[in-house]
Amino acid sequence: QKEVEQNSGPLSVPEGAIASLNCTYSDRVSQSFFWYRQYSGKSPELIMSIYSNGDKEDGRFTAQLNKASQYVSLLIRDSQPSDSATYLCAVIGSNYQLIWGAGTKLIIKP
Amino acid sequence: DAGVTQSPTHLIKTRGQQVTLRCSPKSGHDTVSWYQQALGQGPQFIFQYYEEEERQRGNFPDRFSGHQFPNYSSELNVNALLLGDSALYLCASSLGTGQGVSEAFFGQGTRLTVV
């Protein structure tokens, strides 16, 4: 059973619209949550971290965490073609190990 | 401030051979984790080194081994290479382990192709 689930996509969003990426996790003890962006053939790049319930905003990115429902999401406002990438959700679980989702491929259409 | 550096960036090996990949963590970080990422998949955890010891290990065979040096740099060794070992190998550095683990920062990866 996978511990971190993401829709593999691809998720296609028009340029300028809001892209919404979702992730669910199974370990209720998890306390740390991360979103990474990965361009094809490149290594993952940390874009957001969130540790407490609610919203956290950084520029065009907003991470949302709901521990009761065990989901974390990433919103990208004013989507740009350069946002086209695979977005990986990662969670530090009860064994203090980063557990990864398989990633959602996001395509921003000009 | 140097980030995480990995070498080599690309490597082609023959089935049955052995390979060593290298990683230098971000300045100030003391923990190195290794991941294997197959095409279209998320990174799969191989193992983590902290204080020169393997602290955690994922579901990988003993053909995969590693080492951490006193300067926190690390090596990943894979013996008896199989075609299925072809992947992007990622090194991630972080500060601390256990409850104090911080977010991870990745090197550019080593693309290993086994033929």
JSON list of C-alpha atoms in Angstrom, two decimals:
[
{"chain": "A", "resi": 1, "resn": "GLN", "atom": "CA", "xyz": [0.00, 0.00, 0.00]},
{"chain": "A", "resi": 2, "resn": "LYS", "atom": "CA", "xyz": [1.40, 3.35, -1.08]},
{"chain": "A", "resi": 3, "resn": "GLU", "atom": "CA", "xyz": [1.90, 5.82, 1.73]},
{"chain": "A", "resi": 4, "resn": "VAL", "atom": "CA", "xyz": [1.80, 9.00, -0.35]},
{"chain": "A", "resi": 5, "resn": "GLU", "atom": "CA", "xyz": [-0.64, 9.22, -3.24]},
{"chain": "A", "resi": 6, "resn": "GLN", "atom": "CA", "xyz": [-0.73, 11.67, -6.09]},
{"chain": "A", "resi": 7, "resn": "ASN", "atom": "CA", "xyz": [-2.68, 11.73, -9.32]},
{"chain": "A", "resi": 8, "resn": "SER", "atom": "CA", "xyz": [-0.11, 11.03, -12.03]},
{"chain": "A", "resi": 9, "resn": "GLY", "atom": "CA", "xyz": [-1.80, 13.34, -14.51]},
{"chain": "A", "resi": 10, "resn": "PRO", "atom": "CA", "xyz": [-1.01, 14.89, -16.82]},
{"chain": "A", "resi": 11, "resn": "LEU", "atom": "CA", "xyz": [-2.88, 17.90, -15.51]},
{"chain": "A", "resi": 12, "resn": "SER", "atom": "CA", "xyz": [-3.38, 20.44, -18.26]},
{"chain": "A", "resi": 13, "resn": "VAL", "atom": "CA", "xyz": [-4.02, 24.07, -17.24]},
{"chain": "A", "resi": 14, "resn": "PRO", "atom": "CA", "xyz": [-4.31, 27.18, -19.45]},
{"chain": "A", "resi": 15, "resn": "GLU", "atom": "CA", "xyz": [-1.66, 29.85, -19.01]},
{"chain": "A", "resi": 16, "resn": "GLY", "atom": "CA", "xyz": [-2.72, 32.39, -16.40]},
{"chain": "A", "resi": 17, "resn": "ALA", "atom": "CA", "xyz": [-5.11, 30.01, -14.62]},
{"chain": "A", "resi": 18, "resn": "ILE", "atom": "CA", "xyz": [-4.72, 28.40, -11.19]},
{"chain": "A", "resi": 19, "resn": "ALA", "atom": "CA", "xyz": [-3.14, 24.93, -11.10]},
{"chain": "A", "resi": 20, "resn": "SER", "atom": "CA", "xyz": [-4.22, 22.75, -8.17]},
{"chain": "A", "resi": 21, "resn": "LEU", "atom": "CA", "xyz": [-2.13, 19.73, -7.19]},
{"chain": "A", "resi": 22, "resn": "ASN", "atom": "CA", "xyz": [-3.20, 17.30, -4.49]},
{"chain": "A", "resi": 23, "resn": "CYS", "atom": "CA", "xyz": [-1.51, 14.71, -2.32]},
{"chain": "A", "resi": 24, "resn": "THR", "atom": "CA", "xyz": [-2.82, 12.34, 0.35]},
{"chain": "A", "resi": 25, "resn": "TYR", "atom": "CA", "xyz": [-0.79, 10.45, 2.90]},
{"chain": "A", "resi": 26, "resn": "SER", "atom": "CA", "xyz": [-1.49, 7.51, 5.16]},
{"chain": "A", "resi": 27, "resn": "ASP", "atom": "CA", "xyz": [0.79, 8.07, 8.18]},
{"chain": "A", "resi": 28, "resn": "ARG", "atom": "CA", "xyz": [-1.21, 10.13, 10.70]},
{"chain": "A", "resi": 29, "resn": "VAL", "atom": "CA", "xyz": [1.96, 10.91, 12.67]},
{"chain": "A", "resi": 30, "resn": "SER", "atom": "CA", "xyz": [3.52, 12.81, 9.75]},
{"chain": "A", "resi": 31, "resn": "GLN", "atom": "CA", "xyz": [4.53, 16.34, 10.69]},
{"chain": "A", "resi": 32, "resn": "SER", "atom": "CA", "xyz": [6.55, 17.68, 7.78]},
{"chain": "A", "resi": 33, "resn": "PHE", "atom": "CA", "xyz": [5.36, 18.07, 4.20]},
{"chain": "A", "resi": 34, "resn": "PHE", "atom": "CA", "xyz": [7.17, 19.23, 1.10]},
{"chain": "A", "resi": 35, "resn": "TRP", "atom": "CA", "xyz": [6.50, 20.03, -2.51]},
{"chain": "A", "resi": 36, "resn": "TYR", "atom": "CA", "xyz": [9.29, 19.54, -5.02]},
{"chain": "A", "resi": 37, "resn": "ARG", "atom": "CA", "xyz": [9.34, 20.50, -8.68]},
{"chain": "A", "resi": 38, "resn": "GLN", "atom": "CA", "xyz": [11.20, 18.28, -11.12]},
{"chain": "A", "resi": 39, "resn": "TYR", "atom": "CA", "xyz": [11.90, 19.16, -14.72]},
{"chain": "A", "resi": 40, "resn": "SER", "atom": "CA", "xyz": [12.46, 16.27, -17.09]},
{"chain": "A", "resi": 41, "resn": "GLY", "atom": "CA", "xyz": [15.92, 14.75, -16.60]},
{"chain": "A", "resi": 42, "resn": "LYS", "atom": "CA", "xyz": [16.73, 17.05, -13.70]},
{"chain": "A", "resi": 43, "resn": "SER", "atom": "CA", "xyz": [16.78, 16.57, -9.95]},
{"chain": "A", "resi": 44, "resn": "PRO", "atom": "CA", "xyz": [13.90, 17.63, -7.67]},
{"chain": "A", "resi": 45, "resn": "GLU", "atom": "CA", "xyz": [13.93, 21.21, -6.42]},
{"chain": "A", "resi": 46, "resn": "LEU", "atom": "CA", "xyz": [12.27, 22.16, -3.12]},
{"chain": "A", "resi": 47, "resn": "ILE", "atom": "CA", "xyz": [9.62, 24.83, -3.67]},
{"chain": "A", "resi": 48, "resn": "MET", "atom": "CA", "xyz": [7.47, 24.69, -0.53]},
{"chain": "A", "resi": 49, "resn": "SER", "atom": "CA", "xyz": [7.49, 23.20, 2.93]},
{"chain": "A", "resi": 50, "resn": "ILE", "atom": "CA", "xyz": [4.59, 23.22, 5.37]},
{"chain": "A", "resi": 51, "resn": "TYR", "atom": "CA", "xyz": [4.36, 21.94, 8.92]},
{"chain": "A", "resi": 52, "resn": "SER", "atom": "CA", "xyz": [1.07, 23.18, 10.41]},
{"chain": "A", "resi": 53, "resn": "ASN", "atom": "CA", "xyz": [-2.56, 23.17, 9.33]},
{"chain": "A", "resi": 54, "resn": "GLY", "atom": "CA", "xyz": [-3.70, 25.95, 7.05]},
{"chain": "A", "resi": 55, "resn": "ASP", "atom": "CA", "xyz": [-2.22, 27.85, 4.16]},
{"chain": "A", "resi": 56, "resn": "LYS", "atom": "CA", "xyz": [1.33, 28.96, 3.49]},
{"chain": "A", "resi": 57, "resn": "GLU", "atom": "CA", "xyz": [1.98, 31.40, 0.66]},
{"chain": "A", "resi": 58, "resn": "ASP", "atom": "CA", "xyz": [5.21, 32.11, -1.19]},
{"chain": "A", "resi": 59, "resn": "GLY", "atom": "CA", "xyz": [4.85, 34.25, -4.28]},
{"chain": "A", "resi": 60, "resn": "ARG", "atom": "CA", "xyz": [2.57, 32.50, -6.77]},
{"chain": "A", "resi": 61, "resn": "PHE", "atom": "CA", "xyz": [2.65, 29.27, -4.71]},
{"chain": "A", "resi": 62, "resn": "THR", "atom": "CA", "xyz": [0.32, 28.35, -1.85]},
{"chain": "A", "resi": 63, "resn": "ALA", "atom": "CA", "xyz": [0.62, 25.13, 0.10]},
{"chain": "A", "resi": 64, "resn": "GLN", "atom": "CA", "xyz": [-2.40, 23.92, 2.04]},
{"chain": "A", "resi": 65, "resn": "LEU", "atom": "CA", "xyz": [-2.30, 21.30, 4.79]},
{"chain": "A", "resi": 66, "resn": "ASN", "atom": "CA", "xyz": [-5.21, 19.49, 6.43]},
{"chain": "A", "resi": 67, "resn": "LYS", "atom": "CA", "xyz": [-3.91, 16.92, 8.91]},
{"chain": "A", "resi": 68, "resn": "ALA", "atom": "CA", "xyz": [-7.37, 15.72, 9.91]},
{"chain": "A", "resi": 69, "resn": "SER", "atom": "CA", "xyz": [-8.12, 14.74, 6.31]},
{"chain": "A", "resi": 70, "resn": "GLN", "atom": "CA", "xyz": [-4.50, 13.79, 5.64]},
{"chain": "A", "resi": 71, "resn": "TYR", "atom": "CA", "xyz": [-4.03, 15.81, 2.52]},
{"chain": "A", "resi": 72, "resn": "VAL", "atom": "CA", "xyz": [-1.71, 18.51, 1.36]},
{"chain": "A", "resi": 73, "resn": "SER", "atom": "CA", "xyz": [-2.15, 20.57, -1.77]},
{"chain": "A", "resi": 74, "resn": "LEU", "atom": "CA", "xyz": [-0.22, 23.05, -3.86]},
{"chain": "A", "resi": 75, "resn": "LEU", "atom": "CA", "xyz": [-1.84, 25.92, -5.73]},
{"chain": "A", "resi": 76, "resn": "ILE", "atom": "CA", "xyz": [0.02, 27.78, -8.45]},
{"chain": "A", "resi": 77, "resn": "ARG", "atom": "CA", "xyz": [-1.56, 31.11, -9.37]},
{"chain": "A", "resi": 78, "resn": "ASP", "atom": "CA", "xyz": [-1.08, 32.83, -12.74]},
{"chain": "A", "resi": 79, "resn": "SER", "atom": "CA", "xyz": [0.39, 29.63, -14.22]},
{"chain": "A", "resi": 80, "resn": "GLN", "atom": "CA", "xyz": [3.25, 30.08, -16.65]},
{"chain": "A", "resi": 81, "resn": "PRO", "atom": "CA", "xyz": [4.61, 27.68, -19.30]},
{"chain": "A", "resi": 82, "resn": "SER", "atom": "CA", "xyz": [7.79, 27.47, -17.19]},
{"chain": "A", "resi": 83, "resn": "ASP", "atom": "CA", "xyz": [5.70, 25.86, -14.44]},
{"chain": "A", "resi": 84, "resn": "SER", "atom": "CA", "xyz": [5.30, 22.79, -16.66]},
{"chain": "A", "resi": 85, "resn": "ALA", "atom": "CA", "xyz": [7.05, 20.03, -14.73]},
{"chain": "A", "resi": 86, "resn": "THR", "atom": "CA", "xyz": [6.39, 17.06, -12.48]},
{"chain": "A", "resi": 87, "resn": "TYR", "atom": "CA", "xyz": [5.45, 18.03, -8.93]},
{"chain": "A", "resi": 88, "resn": "LEU", "atom": "CA", "xyz": [6.44, 15.62, -6.20]},
{"chain": "A", "resi": 89, "resn": "CYS", "atom": "CA", "xyz": [4.84, 15.51, -2.79]},
{"chain": "A", "resi": 90, "resn": "ALA", "atom": "CA", "xyz": [7.06, 14.25, 0.04]},
{"chain": "A", "resi": 91, "resn": "VAL", "atom": "CA", "xyz": [6.20, 13.54, 3.66]},
{"chain": "A", "resi": 92, "resn": "ILE", "atom": "CA", "xyz": [8.40, 12.81, 6.64]},
{"chain": "A", "resi": 93, "resn": "GLY", "atom": "CA", "xyz": [6.70, 9.87, 8.30]},
{"chain": "A", "resi": 94, "resn": "SER", "atom": "CA", "xyz": [6.90, 8.26, 11.71]},
{"chain": "A", "resi": 95, "resn": "ASN", "atom": "CA", "xyz": [10.23, 6.62, 10.77]},
{"chain": "A", "resi": 96, "resn": "TYR", "atom": "CA", "xyz": [11.69, 10.08, 10.01]},
{"chain": "A", "resi": 97, "resn": "GLN", "atom": "CA", "xyz": [12.21, 9.09, 6.40]},
{"chain": "A", "resi": 98, "resn": "LEU", "atom": "CA", "xyz": [11.11, 11.12, 3.38]},
{"chain": "A", "resi": 99, "resn": "ILE", "atom": "CA", "xyz": [8.30, 9.21, 1.68]},
{"chain": "A", "resi": 100, "resn": "TRP", "atom": "CA", "xyz": [7.59, 10.26, -1.89]},
{"chain": "A", "resi": 101, "resn": "GLY", "atom": "CA", "xyz": [4.57, 10.31, -4.09]},
{"chain": "A", "resi": 102, "resn": "ALA", "atom": "CA", "xyz": [5.06, 9.30, -7.72]},
{"chain": "A", "resi": 103, "resn": "GLY", "atom": "CA", "xyz": [4.44, 12.87, -8.87]},
{"chain": "A", "resi": 104, "resn": "THR", "atom": "CA", "xyz": [1.87, 14.76, -10.92]},
{"chain": "A", "resi": 105, "resn": "LYS", "atom": "CA", "xyz": [2.84, 15.94, -14.38]},
{"chain": "A", "resi": 106, "resn": "LEU", "atom": "CA", "xyz": [1.63, 19.50, -14.94]},
{"chain": "A", "resi": 107, "resn": "ILE", "atom": "CA", "xyz": [1.32, 21.00, -18.41]},
{"chain": "A", "resi": 108, "resn": "ILE", "atom": "CA", "xyz": [0.65, 24.72, -18.80]},
{"chain": "A", "resi": 109, "resn": "LYS", "atom": "CA", "xyz": [-0.81, 25.47, -22.22]},
{"chain": "A", "resi": 110, "resn": "PRO", "atom": "CA", "xyz": [0.02, 28.88, -23.74]},
{"chain": "B", "resi": 1, "resn": "ASP", "atom": "CA", "xyz": [27.71, 28.37, -0.57]},
{"chain": "B", "resi": 2, "resn": "ALA", "atom": "CA", "xyz": [28.12, 25.18, -2.56]},
{"chain": "B", "resi": 3, "resn": "GLY", "atom": "CA", "xyz": [25.03, 23.10, -3.04]},
{"chain": "B", "resi": 4, "resn": "VAL", "atom": "CA", "xyz": [24.91, 19.33, -3.32]},
{"chain": "B", "resi": 5, "resn": "THR", "atom": "CA", "xyz": [27.32, 18.03, -5.94]},
{"chain": "B", "resi": 6, "resn": "GLN", "atom": "CA", "xyz": [27.30, 14.60, -7.52]},
{"chain": "B", "resi": 7, "resn": "SER", "atom": "CA", "xyz": [29.74, 12.88, -9.83]},
{"chain": "B", "resi": 8, "resn": "PRO", "atom": "CA", "xyz": [29.77, 11.69, -12.49]},
{"chain": "B", "resi": 9, "resn": "THR", "atom": "CA", "xyz": [26.70, 13.18, -14.21]},
{"chain": "B", "resi": 10, "resn": "HIS", "atom": "CA", "xyz": [26.39, 10.35, -16.70]},
{"chain": "B", "resi": 11, "resn": "LEU", "atom": "CA", "xyz": [27.74, 6.82, -16.71]},
{"chain": "B", "resi": 12, "resn": "ILE", "atom": "CA", "xyz": [27.42, 3.79, -18.97]},
{"chain": "B", "resi": 13, "resn": "LYS", "atom": "CA", "xyz": [28.28, 0.38, -17.53]},
{"chain": "B", "resi": 14, "resn": "THR", "atom": "CA", "xyz": [28.01, -3.19, -18.70]},
{"chain": "B", "resi": 15, "resn": "ARG", "atom": "CA", "xyz": [25.81, -5.74, -16.94]},
{"chain": "B", "resi": 16, "resn": "GLY", "atom": "CA", "xyz": [27.75, -7.47, -14.15]},
{"chain": "B", "resi": 17, "resn": "GLN", "atom": "CA", "xyz": [30.12, -4.57, -13.56]},
{"chain": "B", "resi": 18, "resn": "GLN", "atom": "CA", "xyz": [30.42, -2.50, -10.41]},
{"chain": "B", "resi": 19, "resn": "VAL", "atom": "CA", "xyz": [29.88, 1.26, -10.12]},
{"chain": "B", "resi": 20, "resn": "THR", "atom": "CA", "xyz": [30.66, 3.95, -7.54]},
{"chain": "B", "resi": 21, "resn": "LEU", "atom": "CA", "xyz": [28.76, 7.22, -7.41]},
{"chain": "B", "resi": 22, "resn": "ARG", "atom": "CA", "xyz": [29.86, 10.17, -5.30]},
{"chain": "B", "resi": 23, "resn": "CYS", "atom": "CA", "xyz": [28.11, 12.96, -3.45]},
{"chain": "B", "resi": 24, "resn": "SER", "atom": "CA", "xyz": [29.21, 16.03, -1.51]},
{"chain": "B", "resi": 25, "resn": "PRO", "atom": "CA", "xyz": [26.46, 17.48, 0.67]},
{"chain": "B", "resi": 26, "resn": "LYS", "atom": "CA", "xyz": [25.43, 21.11, 0.96]},
{"chain": "B", "resi": 27, "resn": "SER", "atom": "CA", "xyz": [27.64, 23.11, 3.28]},
{"chain": "B", "resi": 28, "resn": "GLY", "atom": "CA", "xyz": [26.48, 22.71, 6.87]},
{"chain": "B", "resi": 29, "resn": "HIS", "atom": "CA", "xyz": [24.57, 19.48, 6.20]},
{"chain": "B", "resi": 30, "resn": "ASP", "atom": "CA", "xyz": [25.59, 16.23, 7.84]},
{"chain": "B", "resi": 31, "resn": "THR", "atom": "CA", "xyz": [23.16, 13.67, 6.47]},
{"chain": "B", "resi": 32, "resn": "VAL", "atom": "CA", "xyz": [23.19, 12.13, 3.03]},
{"chain": "B", "resi": 33, "resn": "SER", "atom": "CA", "xyz": [20.39, 10.08, 1.52]},
{"chain": "B", "resi": 34, "resn": "TRP", "atom": "CA", "xyz": [20.49, 8.20, -1.76]},
{"chain": "B", "resi": 35, "resn": "TYR", "atom": "CA", "xyz": [17.55, 7.64, -4.06]},
{"chain": "B", "resi": 36, "resn": "GLN", "atom": "CA", "xyz": [16.93, 5.73, -7.27]},
{"chain": "B", "resi": 37, "resn": "GLN", "atom": "CA", "xyz": [14.48, 7.24, -9.72]},
{"chain": "B", "resi": 38, "resn": "ALA", "atom": "CA", "xyz": [13.26, 5.22, -12.66]},
{"chain": "B", "resi": 39, "resn": "LEU", "atom": "CA", "xyz": [11.69, 7.00, -15.60]},
{"chain": "B", "resi": 40, "resn": "GLY", "atom": "CA", "xyz": [8.22, 8.29, -14.75]},
{"chain": "B", "resi": 41, "resn": "GLN", "atom": "CA", "xyz": [8.46, 7.31, -11.10]},
{"chain": "B", "resi": 42, "resn": "GLY", "atom": "CA", "xyz": [9.06, 9.16, -7.87]},
{"chain": "B", "resi": 43, "resn": "PRO", "atom": "CA", "xyz": [12.40, 8.74, -6.09]},
{"chain": "B", "resi": 44, "resn": "GLN", "atom": "CA", "xyz": [12.81, 5.46, -4.21]},
{"chain": "B", "resi": 45, "resn": "PHE", "atom": "CA", "xyz": [14.78, 5.62, -0.98]},
{"chain": "B", "resi": 46, "resn": "ILE", "atom": "CA", "xyz": [17.93, 3.47, -0.96]},
{"chain": "B", "resi": 47, "resn": "PHE", "atom": "CA", "xyz": [19.60, 4.41, 2.32]},
{"chain": "B", "resi": 48, "resn": "GLN", "atom": "CA", "xyz": [20.69, 7.27, 4.56]},
{"chain": "B", "resi": 49, "resn": "TYR", "atom": "CA", "xyz": [24.03, 8.00, 6.17]},
{"chain": "B", "resi": 50, "resn": "TYR", "atom": "CA", "xyz": [24.60, 10.04, 9.29]},
{"chain": "B", "resi": 51, "resn": "GLU", "atom": "CA", "xyz": [27.76, 10.15, 11.41]},
{"chain": "B", "resi": 52, "resn": "GLU", "atom": "CA", "xyz": [29.42, 7.72, 8.97]},
{"chain": "B", "resi": 53, "resn": "GLU", "atom": "CA", "xyz": [26.85, 5.02, 9.63]},
{"chain": "B", "resi": 54, "resn": "GLU", "atom": "CA", "xyz": [23.95, 3.68, 7.62]},
{"chain": "B", "resi": 55, "resn": "ARG", "atom": "CA", "xyz": [20.93, 4.79, 9.64]},
{"chain": "B", "resi": 56, "resn": "GLN", "atom": "CA", "xyz": [18.04, 3.70, 7.49]},
{"chain": "B", "resi": 57, "resn": "ARG", "atom": "CA", "xyz": [17.64, 1.50, 4.47]},
{"chain": "B", "resi": 58, "resn": "GLY", "atom": "CA", "xyz": [14.95, 1.07, 1.87]},
{"chain": "B", "resi": 59, "resn": "ASN", "atom": "CA", "xyz": [13.95, -2.09, 0.07]},
{"chain": "B", "resi": 60, "resn": "PHE", "atom": "CA", "xyz": [17.12, -2.56, -1.96]},
{"chain": "B", "resi": 61, "resn": "PRO", "atom": "CA", "xyz": [19.34, -5.66, -2.16]},
{"chain": "B", "resi": 62, "resn": "ASP", "atom": "CA", "xyz": [22.78, -5.94, -0.60]},
{"chain": "B", "resi": 63, "resn": "ARG", "atom": "CA", "xyz": [24.30, -5.21, -4.00]},
{"chain": "B", "resi": 64, "resn": "PHE", "atom": "CA", "xyz": [23.68, -1.60, -3.04]},
{"chain": "B", "resi": 65, "resn": "SER", "atom": "CA", "xyz": [26.10, -0.39, -0.40]},
{"chain": "B", "resi": 66, "resn": "GLY", "atom": "CA", "xyz": [27.45, 2.93, 0.71]},
{"chain": "B", "resi": 67, "resn": "HIS", "atom": "CA", "xyz": [29.84, 4.86, 2.81]},
{"chain": "B", "resi": 68, "resn": "GLN", "atom": "CA", "xyz": [30.07, 8.24, 4.46]},
{"chain": "B", "resi": 69, "resn": "PHE", "atom": "CA", "xyz": [33.36, 9.96, 5.11]},
{"chain": "B", "resi": 70, "resn": "PRO", "atom": "CA", "xyz": [34.32, 12.26, 8.03]},
{"chain": "B", "resi": 71, "resn": "ASN", "atom": "CA", "xyz": [33.74, 15.32, 5.80]},
{"chain": "B", "resi": 72, "resn": "TYR", "atom": "CA", "xyz": [30.13, 14.08, 5.31]},
{"chain": "B", "resi": 73, "resn": "SER", "atom": "CA", "xyz": [30.61, 13.20, 1.65]},
{"chain": "B", "resi": 74, "resn": "SER", "atom": "CA", "xyz": [29.25, 9.86, 0.58]},
{"chain": "B", "resi": 75, "resn": "GLU", "atom": "CA", "xyz": [29.58, 7.09, -1.98]},
{"chain": "B", "resi": 76, "resn": "LEU", "atom": "CA", "xyz": [27.01, 4.71, -3.38]},
{"chain": "B", "resi": 77, "resn": "ASN", "atom": "CA", "xyz": [28.32, 1.40, -4.68]},
{"chain": "B", "resi": 78, "resn": "VAL", "atom": "CA", "xyz": [26.36, -1.03, -6.79]},
{"chain": "B", "resi": 79, "resn": "ASN", "atom": "CA", "xyz": [27.77, -4.47, -7.53]},
{"chain": "B", "resi": 80, "resn": "ALA", "atom": "CA", "xyz": [26.81, -6.99, -10.19]},
{"chain": "B", "resi": 81, "resn": "LEU", "atom": "CA", "xyz": [24.87, -4.43, -12.20]},
{"chain": "B", "resi": 82, "resn": "LEU", "atom": "CA", "xyz": [21.59, -5.45, -13.78]},
{"chain": "B", "resi": 83, "resn": "LEU", "atom": "CA", "xyz": [19.80, -3.82, -16.69]},
{"chain": "B", "resi": 84, "resn": "GLY", "atom": "CA", "xyz": [17.10, -2.80, -14.21]},
{"chain": "B", "resi": 85, "resn": "ASP", "atom": "CA", "xyz": [19.60, -0.70, -12.28]},
{"chain": "B", "resi": 86, "resn": "SER", "atom": "CA", "xyz": [19.50, 1.87, -15.08]},
{"chain": "B", "resi": 87, "resn": "ALA", "atom": "CA", "xyz": [18.05, 4.99, -13.49]},
{"chain": "B", "resi": 88, "resn": "LEU", "atom": "CA", "xyz": [18.74, 8.48, -12.23]},
{"chain": "B", "resi": 89, "resn": "TYR", "atom": "CA", "xyz": [20.54, 8.24, -8.89]},
{"chain": "B", "resi": 90, "resn": "LEU", "atom": "CA", "xyz": [19.92, 11.18, -6.63]},
{"chain": "B", "resi": 91, "resn": "CYS", "atom": "CA", "xyz": [21.80, 12.29, -3.58]},
{"chain": "B", "resi": 92, "resn": "ALA", "atom": "CA", "xyz": [20.04, 14.49, -1.06]},
{"chain": "B", "resi": 93, "resn": "SER", "atom": "CA", "xyz": [21.59, 16.25, 1.87]},
{"chain": "B", "resi": 94, "resn": "SER", "atom": "CA", "xyz": [19.89, 17.44, 5.03]},
{"chain": "B", "resi": 95, "resn": "LEU", "atom": "CA", "xyz": [20.72, 18.46, 8.53]},
{"chain": "B", "resi": 96, "resn": "GLY", "atom": "CA", "xyz": [20.21, 16.00, 11.34]},
{"chain": "B", "resi": 97, "resn": "THR", "atom": "CA", "xyz": [18.35, 12.77, 11.46]},
{"chain": "B", "resi": 98, "resn": "GLY", "atom": "CA", "xyz": [15.49, 11.28, 13.37]},
{"chain": "B", "resi": 99, "resn": "GLN", "atom": "CA", "xyz": [13.07, 13.83, 14.77]},
{"chain": "B", "resi": 100, "resn": "GLY", "atom": "CA", "xyz": [15.32, 16.72, 13.84]},
{"chain": "B", "resi": 101, "resn": "VAL", "atom": "CA", "xyz": [15.57, 16.01, 10.14]},
{"chain": "B", "resi": 102, "resn": "SER", "atom": "CA", "xyz": [15.32, 19.05, 7.91]},
{"chain": "B", "resi": 103, "resn": "GLU", "atom": "CA", "xyz": [14.11, 19.34, 4.33]},
{"chain": "B", "resi": 104, "resn": "ALA", "atom": "CA", "xyz": [16.34, 17.72, 1.73]},
{"chain": "B", "resi": 105, "resn": "PHE", "atom": "CA", "xyz": [18.25, 19.39, -1.07]},
{"chain": "B", "resi": 106, "resn": "PHE", "atom": "CA", "xyz": [19.23, 17.39, -4.10]},
{"chain": "B", "resi": 107, "resn": "GLY", "atom": "CA", "xyz": [22.26, 17.16, -6.31]},
{"chain": "B", "resi": 108, "resn": "GLN", "atom": "CA", "xyz": [21.87, 17.15, -10.08]},
{"chain": "B", "resi": 109, "resn": "GLY", "atom": "CA", "xyz": [21.87, 13.36, -10.13]},
{"chain": "B", "resi": 110, "resn": "THR", "atom": "CA", "xyz": [23.87, 10.68, -11.90]},
{"chain": "B", "resi": 111, "resn": "ARG", "atom": "CA", "xyz": [22.25, 9.06, -14.92]},
{"chain": "B", "resi": 112, "resn": "LEU", "atom": "CA", "xyz": [23.37, 5.42, -14.93]},
{"chain": "B", "resi": 113, "resn": "THR", "atom": "CA", "xyz": [22.77, 3.30, -18.00]},
{"chain": "B", "resi": 114, "resn": "VAL", "atom": "CA", "xyz": [23.48, -0.41, -17.84]},
{"chain": "B", "resi": 115, "resn": "VAL", "atom": "CA", "xyz": [23.87, -2.14, -21.19]}
]
